[in-house]
Short mmCIF file of C-alpha atoms in Angstrom, two decimals:
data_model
loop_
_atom_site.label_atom_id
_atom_site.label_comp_id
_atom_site.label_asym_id
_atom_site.label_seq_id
_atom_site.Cartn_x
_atom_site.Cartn_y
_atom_site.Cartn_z
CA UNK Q 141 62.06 -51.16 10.83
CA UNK Q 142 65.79 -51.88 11.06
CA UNK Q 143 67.94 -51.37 14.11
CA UNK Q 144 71.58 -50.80 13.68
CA UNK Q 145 73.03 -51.79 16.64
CA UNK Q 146 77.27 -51.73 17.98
CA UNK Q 147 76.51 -53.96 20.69
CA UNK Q 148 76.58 -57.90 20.97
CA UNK Q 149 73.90 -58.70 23.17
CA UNK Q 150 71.64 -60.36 20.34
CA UNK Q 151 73.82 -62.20 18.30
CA UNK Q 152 74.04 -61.17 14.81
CA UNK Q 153 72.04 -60.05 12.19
CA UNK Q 154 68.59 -61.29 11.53
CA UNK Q 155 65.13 -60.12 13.00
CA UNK Q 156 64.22 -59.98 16.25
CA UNK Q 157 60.94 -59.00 18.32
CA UNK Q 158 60.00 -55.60 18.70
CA UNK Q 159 57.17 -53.68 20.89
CA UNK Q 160 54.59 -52.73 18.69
CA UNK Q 161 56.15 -53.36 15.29
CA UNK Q 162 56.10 -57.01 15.65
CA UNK Q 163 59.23 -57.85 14.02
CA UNK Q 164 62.45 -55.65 13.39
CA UNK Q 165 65.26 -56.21 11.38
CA UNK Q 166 68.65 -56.34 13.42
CA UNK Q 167 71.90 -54.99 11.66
CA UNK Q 168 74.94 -55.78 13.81
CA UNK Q 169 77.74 -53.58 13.33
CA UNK Q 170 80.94 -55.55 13.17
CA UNK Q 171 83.33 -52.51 14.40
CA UNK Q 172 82.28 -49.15 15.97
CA UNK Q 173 83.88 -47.35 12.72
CA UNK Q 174 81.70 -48.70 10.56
CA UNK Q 175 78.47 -48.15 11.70
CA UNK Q 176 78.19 -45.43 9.23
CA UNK Q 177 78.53 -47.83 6.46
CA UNK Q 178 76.23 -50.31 7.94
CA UNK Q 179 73.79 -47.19 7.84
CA UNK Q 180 73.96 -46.34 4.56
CA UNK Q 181 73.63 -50.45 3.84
CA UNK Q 182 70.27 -50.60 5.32
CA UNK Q 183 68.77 -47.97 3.59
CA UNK Q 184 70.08 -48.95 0.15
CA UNK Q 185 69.40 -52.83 0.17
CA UNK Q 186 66.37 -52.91 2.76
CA UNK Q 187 64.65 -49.91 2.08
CA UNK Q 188 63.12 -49.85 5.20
CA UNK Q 189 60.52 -46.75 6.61
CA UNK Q 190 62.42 -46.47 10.04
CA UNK Q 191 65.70 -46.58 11.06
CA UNK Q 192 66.81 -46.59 14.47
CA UNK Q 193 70.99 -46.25 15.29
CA UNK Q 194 72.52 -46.44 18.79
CA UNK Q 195 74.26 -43.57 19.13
CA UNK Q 196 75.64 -41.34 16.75
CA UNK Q 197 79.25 -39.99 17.41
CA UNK Q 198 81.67 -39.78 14.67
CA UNK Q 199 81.32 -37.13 12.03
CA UNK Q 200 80.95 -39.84 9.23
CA UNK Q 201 77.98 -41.38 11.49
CA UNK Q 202 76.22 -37.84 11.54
CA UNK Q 203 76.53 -37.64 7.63
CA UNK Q 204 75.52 -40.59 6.70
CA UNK Q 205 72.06 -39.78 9.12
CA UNK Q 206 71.71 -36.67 6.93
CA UNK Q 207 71.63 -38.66 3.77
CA UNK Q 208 69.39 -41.17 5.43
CA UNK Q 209 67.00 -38.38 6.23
CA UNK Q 210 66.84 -36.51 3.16
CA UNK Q 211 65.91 -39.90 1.28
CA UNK Q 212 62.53 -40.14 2.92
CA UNK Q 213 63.02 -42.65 5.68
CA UNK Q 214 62.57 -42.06 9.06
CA UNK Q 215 65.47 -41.49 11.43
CA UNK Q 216 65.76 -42.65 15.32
CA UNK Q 217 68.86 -42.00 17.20
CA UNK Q 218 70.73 -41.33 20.02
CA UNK Q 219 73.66 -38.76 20.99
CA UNK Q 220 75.64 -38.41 23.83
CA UNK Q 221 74.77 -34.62 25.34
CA UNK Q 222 73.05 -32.93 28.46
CA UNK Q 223 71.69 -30.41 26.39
CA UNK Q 224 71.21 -28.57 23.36
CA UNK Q 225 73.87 -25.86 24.53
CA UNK Q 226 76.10 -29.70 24.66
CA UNK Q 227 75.22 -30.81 20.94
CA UNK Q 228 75.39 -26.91 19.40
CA UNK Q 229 78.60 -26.65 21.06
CA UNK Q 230 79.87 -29.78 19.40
CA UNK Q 231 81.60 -29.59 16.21
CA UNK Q 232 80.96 -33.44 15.74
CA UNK Q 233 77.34 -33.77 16.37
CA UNK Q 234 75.83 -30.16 15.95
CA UNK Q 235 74.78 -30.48 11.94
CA UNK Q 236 71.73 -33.05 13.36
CA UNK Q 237 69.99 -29.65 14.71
CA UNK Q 238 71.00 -27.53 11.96
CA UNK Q 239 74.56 -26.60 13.33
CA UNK Q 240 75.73 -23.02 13.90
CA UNK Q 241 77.77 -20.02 11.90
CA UNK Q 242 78.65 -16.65 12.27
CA UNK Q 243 76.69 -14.45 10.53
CA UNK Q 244 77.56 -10.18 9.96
CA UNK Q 245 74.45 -8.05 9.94
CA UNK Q 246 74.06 -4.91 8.03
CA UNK Q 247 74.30 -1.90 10.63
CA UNK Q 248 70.32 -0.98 9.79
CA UNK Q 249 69.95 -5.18 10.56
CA UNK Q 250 72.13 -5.22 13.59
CA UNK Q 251 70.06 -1.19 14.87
CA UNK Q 252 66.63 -3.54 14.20
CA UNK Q 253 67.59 -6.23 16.12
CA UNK Q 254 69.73 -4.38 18.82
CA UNK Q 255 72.41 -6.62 18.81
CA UNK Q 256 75.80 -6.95 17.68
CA UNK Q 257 76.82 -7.07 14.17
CA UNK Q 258 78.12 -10.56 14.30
CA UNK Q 259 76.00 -12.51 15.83
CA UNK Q 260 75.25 -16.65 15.40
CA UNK Q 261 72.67 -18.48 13.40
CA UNK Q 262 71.42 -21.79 12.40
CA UNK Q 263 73.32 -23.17 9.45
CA UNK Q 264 71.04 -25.24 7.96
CA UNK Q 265 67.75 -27.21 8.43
CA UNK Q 266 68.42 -29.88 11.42
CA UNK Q 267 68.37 -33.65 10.53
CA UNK Q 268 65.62 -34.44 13.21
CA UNK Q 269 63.01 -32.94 13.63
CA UNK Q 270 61.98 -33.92 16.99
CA UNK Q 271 64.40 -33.20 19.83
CA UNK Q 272 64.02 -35.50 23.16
CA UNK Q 273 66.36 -34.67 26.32
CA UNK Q 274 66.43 -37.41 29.29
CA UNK Q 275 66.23 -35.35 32.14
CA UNK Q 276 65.94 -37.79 34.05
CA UNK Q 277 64.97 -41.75 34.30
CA UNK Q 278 61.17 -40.98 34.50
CA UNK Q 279 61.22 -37.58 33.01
CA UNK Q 280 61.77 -36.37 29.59
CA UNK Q 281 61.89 -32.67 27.59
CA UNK Q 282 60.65 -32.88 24.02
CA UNK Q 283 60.84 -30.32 21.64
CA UNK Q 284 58.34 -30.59 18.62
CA UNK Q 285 60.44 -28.33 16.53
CA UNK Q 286 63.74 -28.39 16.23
CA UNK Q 287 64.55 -25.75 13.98
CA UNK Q 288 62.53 -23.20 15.58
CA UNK Q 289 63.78 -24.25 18.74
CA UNK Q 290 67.59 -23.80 17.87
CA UNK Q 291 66.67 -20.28 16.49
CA UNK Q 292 64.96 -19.13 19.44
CA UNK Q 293 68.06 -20.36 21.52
CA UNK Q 294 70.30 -18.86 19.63
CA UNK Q 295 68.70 -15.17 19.72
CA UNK Q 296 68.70 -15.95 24.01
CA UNK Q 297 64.68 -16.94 24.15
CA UNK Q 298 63.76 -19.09 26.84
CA UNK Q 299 62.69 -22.44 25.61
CA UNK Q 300 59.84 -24.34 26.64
CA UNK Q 301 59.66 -28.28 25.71
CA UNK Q 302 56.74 -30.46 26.08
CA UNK Q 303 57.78 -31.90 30.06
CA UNK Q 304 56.49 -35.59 29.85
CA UNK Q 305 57.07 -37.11 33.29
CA UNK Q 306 55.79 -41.11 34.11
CA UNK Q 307 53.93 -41.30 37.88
CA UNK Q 308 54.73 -44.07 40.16
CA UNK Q 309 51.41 -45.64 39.10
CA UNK Q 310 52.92 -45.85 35.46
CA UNK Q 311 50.67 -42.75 33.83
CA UNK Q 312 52.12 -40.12 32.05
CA UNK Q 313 51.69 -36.54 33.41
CA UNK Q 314 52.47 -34.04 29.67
CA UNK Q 315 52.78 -30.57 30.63
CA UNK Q 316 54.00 -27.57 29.03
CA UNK Q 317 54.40 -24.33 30.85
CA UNK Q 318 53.12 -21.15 29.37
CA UNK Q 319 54.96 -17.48 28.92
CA UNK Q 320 53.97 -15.66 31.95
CA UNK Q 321 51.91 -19.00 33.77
CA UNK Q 322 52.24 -19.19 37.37
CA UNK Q 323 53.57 -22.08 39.65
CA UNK Q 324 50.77 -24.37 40.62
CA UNK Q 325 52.20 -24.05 44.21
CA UNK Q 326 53.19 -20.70 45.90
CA UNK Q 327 56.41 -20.44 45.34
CA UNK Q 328 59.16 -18.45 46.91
CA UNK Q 329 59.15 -14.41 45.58
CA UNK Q 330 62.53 -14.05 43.38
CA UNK Q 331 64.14 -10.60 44.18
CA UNK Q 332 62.90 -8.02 40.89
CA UNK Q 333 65.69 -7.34 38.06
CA UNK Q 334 67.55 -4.28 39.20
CA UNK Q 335 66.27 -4.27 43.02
CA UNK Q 336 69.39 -5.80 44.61
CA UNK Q 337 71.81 -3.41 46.73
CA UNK Q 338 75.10 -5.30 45.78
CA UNK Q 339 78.19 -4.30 47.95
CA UNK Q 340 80.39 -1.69 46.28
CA UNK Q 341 83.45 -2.33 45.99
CA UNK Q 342 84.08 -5.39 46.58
CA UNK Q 343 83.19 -8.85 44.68
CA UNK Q 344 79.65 -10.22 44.85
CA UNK Q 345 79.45 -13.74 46.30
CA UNK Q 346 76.76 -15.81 44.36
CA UNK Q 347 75.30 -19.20 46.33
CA UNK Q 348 74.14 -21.55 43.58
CA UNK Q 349 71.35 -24.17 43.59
CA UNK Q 350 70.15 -26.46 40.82
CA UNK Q 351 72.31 -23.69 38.57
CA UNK Q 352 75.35 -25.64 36.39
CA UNK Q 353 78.35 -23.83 37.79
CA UNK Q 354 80.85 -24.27 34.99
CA UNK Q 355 78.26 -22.45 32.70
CA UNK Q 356 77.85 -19.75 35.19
CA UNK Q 357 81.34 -18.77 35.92
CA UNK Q 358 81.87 -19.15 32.16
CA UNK Q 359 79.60 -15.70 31.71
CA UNK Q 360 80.83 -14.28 34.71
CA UNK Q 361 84.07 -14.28 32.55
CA UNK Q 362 82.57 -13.05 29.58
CA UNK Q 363 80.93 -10.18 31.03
CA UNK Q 364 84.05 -9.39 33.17
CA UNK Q 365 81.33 -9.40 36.39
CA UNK Q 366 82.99 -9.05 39.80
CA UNK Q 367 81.43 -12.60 41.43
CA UNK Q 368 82.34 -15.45 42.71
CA UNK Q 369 80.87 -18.40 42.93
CA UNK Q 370 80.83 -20.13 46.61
CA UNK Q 371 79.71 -23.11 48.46
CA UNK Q 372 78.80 -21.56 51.95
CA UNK Q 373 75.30 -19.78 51.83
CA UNK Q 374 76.29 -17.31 54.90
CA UNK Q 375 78.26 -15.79 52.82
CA UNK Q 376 76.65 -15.11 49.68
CA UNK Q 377 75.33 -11.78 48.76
CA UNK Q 378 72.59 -13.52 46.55
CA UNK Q 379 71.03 -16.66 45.75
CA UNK Q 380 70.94 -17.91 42.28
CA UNK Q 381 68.72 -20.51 41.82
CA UNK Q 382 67.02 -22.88 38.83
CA UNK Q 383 63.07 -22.72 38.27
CA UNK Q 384 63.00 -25.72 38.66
CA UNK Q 385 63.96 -25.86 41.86
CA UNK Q 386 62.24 -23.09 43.08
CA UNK Q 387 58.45 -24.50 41.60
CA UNK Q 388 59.21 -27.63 44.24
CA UNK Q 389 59.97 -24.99 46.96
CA UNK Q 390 62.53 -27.74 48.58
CA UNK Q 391 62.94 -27.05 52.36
CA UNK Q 392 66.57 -26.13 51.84
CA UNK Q 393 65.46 -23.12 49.70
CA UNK Q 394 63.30 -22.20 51.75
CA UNK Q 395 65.51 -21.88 54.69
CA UNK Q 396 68.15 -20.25 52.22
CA UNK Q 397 65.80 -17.27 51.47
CA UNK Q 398 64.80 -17.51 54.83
CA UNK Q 399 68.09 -15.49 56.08
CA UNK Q 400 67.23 -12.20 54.06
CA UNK Q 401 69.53 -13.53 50.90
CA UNK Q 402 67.83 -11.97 47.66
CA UNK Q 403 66.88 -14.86 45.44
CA UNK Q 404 67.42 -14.27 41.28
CA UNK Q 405 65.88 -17.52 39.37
CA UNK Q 406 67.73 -18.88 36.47
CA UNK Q 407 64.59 -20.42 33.71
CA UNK Q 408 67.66 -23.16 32.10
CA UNK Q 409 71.02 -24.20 32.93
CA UNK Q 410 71.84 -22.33 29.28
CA UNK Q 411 74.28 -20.15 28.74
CA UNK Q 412 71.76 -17.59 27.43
CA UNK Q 413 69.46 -17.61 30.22
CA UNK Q 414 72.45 -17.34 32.79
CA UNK Q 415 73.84 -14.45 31.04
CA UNK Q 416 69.99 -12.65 30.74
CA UNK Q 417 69.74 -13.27 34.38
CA UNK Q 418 73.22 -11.79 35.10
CA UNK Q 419 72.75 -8.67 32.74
CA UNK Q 420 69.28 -7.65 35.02
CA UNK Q 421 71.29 -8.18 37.92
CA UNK Q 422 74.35 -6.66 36.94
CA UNK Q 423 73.54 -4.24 34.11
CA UNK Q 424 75.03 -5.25 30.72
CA UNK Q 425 78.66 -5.33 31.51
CA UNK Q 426 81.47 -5.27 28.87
CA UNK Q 427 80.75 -5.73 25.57
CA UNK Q 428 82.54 -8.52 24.00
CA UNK Q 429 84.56 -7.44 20.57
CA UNK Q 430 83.13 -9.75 18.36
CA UNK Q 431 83.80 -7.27 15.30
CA UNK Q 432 87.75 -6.99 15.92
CA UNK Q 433 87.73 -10.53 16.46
CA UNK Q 434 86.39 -11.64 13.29
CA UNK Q 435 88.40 -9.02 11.45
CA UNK Q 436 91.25 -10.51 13.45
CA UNK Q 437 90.63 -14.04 11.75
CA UNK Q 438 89.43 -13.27 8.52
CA UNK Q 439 92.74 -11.13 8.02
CA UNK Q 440 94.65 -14.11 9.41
CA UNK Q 441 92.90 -16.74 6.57
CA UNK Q 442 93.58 -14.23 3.95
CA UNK Q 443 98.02 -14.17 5.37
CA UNK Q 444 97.52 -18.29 5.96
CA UNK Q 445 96.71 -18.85 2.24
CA UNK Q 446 98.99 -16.21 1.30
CA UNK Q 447 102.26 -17.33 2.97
CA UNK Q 448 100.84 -20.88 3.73
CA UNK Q 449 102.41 -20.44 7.56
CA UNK Q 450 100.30 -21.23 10.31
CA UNK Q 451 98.50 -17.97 12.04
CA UNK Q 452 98.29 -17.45 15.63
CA UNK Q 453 95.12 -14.90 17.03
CA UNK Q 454 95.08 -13.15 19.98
CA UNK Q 455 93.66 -14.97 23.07
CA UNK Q 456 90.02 -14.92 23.29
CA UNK Q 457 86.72 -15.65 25.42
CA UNK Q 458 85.10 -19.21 24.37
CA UNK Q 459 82.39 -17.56 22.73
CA UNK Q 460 84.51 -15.77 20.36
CA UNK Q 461 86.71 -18.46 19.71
CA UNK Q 462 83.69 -20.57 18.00
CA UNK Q 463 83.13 -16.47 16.08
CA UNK Q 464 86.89 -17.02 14.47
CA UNK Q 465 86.69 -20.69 14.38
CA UNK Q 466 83.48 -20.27 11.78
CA UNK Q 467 85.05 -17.27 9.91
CA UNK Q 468 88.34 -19.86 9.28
CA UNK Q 469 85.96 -22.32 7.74
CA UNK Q 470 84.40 -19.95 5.56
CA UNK Q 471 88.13 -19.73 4.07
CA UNK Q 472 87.80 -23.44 3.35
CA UNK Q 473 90.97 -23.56 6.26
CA UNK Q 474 91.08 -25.50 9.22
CA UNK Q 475 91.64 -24.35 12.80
CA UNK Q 476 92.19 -25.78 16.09
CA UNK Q 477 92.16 -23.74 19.94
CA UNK Q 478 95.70 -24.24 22.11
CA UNK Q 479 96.58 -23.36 25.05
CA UNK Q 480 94.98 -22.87 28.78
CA UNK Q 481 91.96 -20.09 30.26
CA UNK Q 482 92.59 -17.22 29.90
CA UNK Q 483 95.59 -17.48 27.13
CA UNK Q 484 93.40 -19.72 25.11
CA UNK Q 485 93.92 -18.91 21.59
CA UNK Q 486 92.98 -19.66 17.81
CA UNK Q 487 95.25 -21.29 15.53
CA UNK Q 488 95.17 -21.33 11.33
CA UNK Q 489 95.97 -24.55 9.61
CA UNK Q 490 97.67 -23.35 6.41
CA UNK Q 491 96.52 -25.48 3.16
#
């Protein structure tokens, strides 16, 4: 095993003791920007069977762990990110699960799958295999597949990692919950999809709990939903709350739904879940124009190489933003976002 370490807390190179290994094989990294050469170092003059890195970051970093994996050695790392929404999201870092690309179905496809015709897919096969998210310090998510698991995400599926959570006796409780399994506990009733009188007329004020409010008020934007978000529950309209939450059936949440608030229960802070949540709520709301925008961007490549001037698209959503962004690098062109919500726009790098 080698380690391939940034920090200088164990002197230099040279082996050191390790937990079940017996000996490992310390690399120090003499500068943060060149840990990706000190990667590619240990595999070619070591040729070890593991390699662990602390911390990937840089784009170089995440190559070089691709070319580490594909020669047969086994790959440990870390990566700063809350989620998997966090490293799919990040242009950096989202290759080591596969990455993401925008993808235009046939109309028979797009009828089959009853979705839009541009929709977005895994890129590639994912550098690790095995996903692990710290929760949190005694609790960990693990997902066995990773390139299942980024599929299913991306077509809005709820996922469902392996929950491994250490006691404070020092055992390990492993759990994994089951499509359609019920809480061990009797848990608060959620209010059914579609059952909620929401005031007319007016916007709907949503009391959050456990529920990542950026990400929520992110689709409320997409879907054009007339909500707000607030912080006093006596004057919400509805409760939106996360599973997990709800399973522990804290006191507060109890006395929340207590006052006749309807409850809706969120499975993941993910942008997918929020938004299926919303749409049963809600009903679908506006469609987004994916199709214009990607016409918008491929004719905007095709006038950037042309004239070689930069090329300035009409303000979009996030979510199509990363559509044009991924059409642009098809063109072999770079692109970059400017400006603030809502004007937020996509700009064409001219060769």
């Amino acid at each position: 095993m080698i380690i391939v370490d940034t920090s200088n807390e164990i002197g230099g190179d040279g082996d050191i003791p390790h937990p079940g290994v017996g000996r490992a094989r310390r690399m120090q990294v003499p500068s943060p920007d060149r840990q990706h050469a000190v990667m590619i170092e240990a595999v070619e003059n070591h040729m070890p069977e593991v390699v662990v890195i602390d911390e990937i970051g840089t784009q170089a970093e995440a190559e070089a762990a691709r070319t580490i994996a594909e020669r047969g050695v086994q790959l440990i790392a870390t990566a700063h990110g809350q989620s998997l929404d966090n490293l799919l999201q990040n242009p950096t870092l989202s290759d080591l699960v596969g990455g993401i690309q925008a993808v235009t179905l046939s109309d028979e496809e797009a009828r089959r799958r009853r979705t839009q015709k541009t929709v977005l897919e895994r890129k590639g096969p994912p550098t690790f295999h095995v996903l692990v998210e710290i929760q949190y310090r005694d609790q960990l998510a693990v997902s066995q597949d990773v390139a299942s698991v980024v599929d299913d995400f991306l077509q809005g599926m709820s996922l469902r990692p392996e929950i491994r959570k250490r006691s404070l006796d020092g055992r390990v409780e492993i759990r994994q919950e089951k499509p359609g399994a019920q809480p061990h506990r009797p848990a608060p009733q959620a209010t059914q999809p579609g059952s909620l009188d929401l005031p007319v007329h007016r916007v709907v004020r949503i009391f959050t709990y456990g529920v990542n409010r950026d990400r929520l008020e992110k689709v409320l934007r997409k879907l054009k939903i007339p909500a707000q978000v607030i912080k006093e529950v006596q004057e919400a309209d509805l409760i939106l709350a996360h599973k997990g939450h709800q399973r522990r059936q804290p006191k507060r949440l109890r006395d929340l739904q207590s006052g006749g608030v309807p409850l809706h229960v969120v499975k993941s802070n993910t942008i997918p879940q929020i938004e299926l949540v919303l749409q049963q709520i809600f009903g679908p709301g506006e469609e987004p124009p994916e199709e214009g925008a990607v016409q918008e961007a491929e004719d905007a490549a095709h006038l950037a190489m042309k004239t070689g001037q930069f090329q300035e698209l009409e303000p979009r959503k996030a979510y199509i933003r990363s559509l044009q962004h991924q059409v642009v690098k098809r063109y072999g062109l770079e692109s970059k976002s400017k400006g603030q919500e809502p004007y937020r726009q996509v700009v064409i790098l001219p060769w």
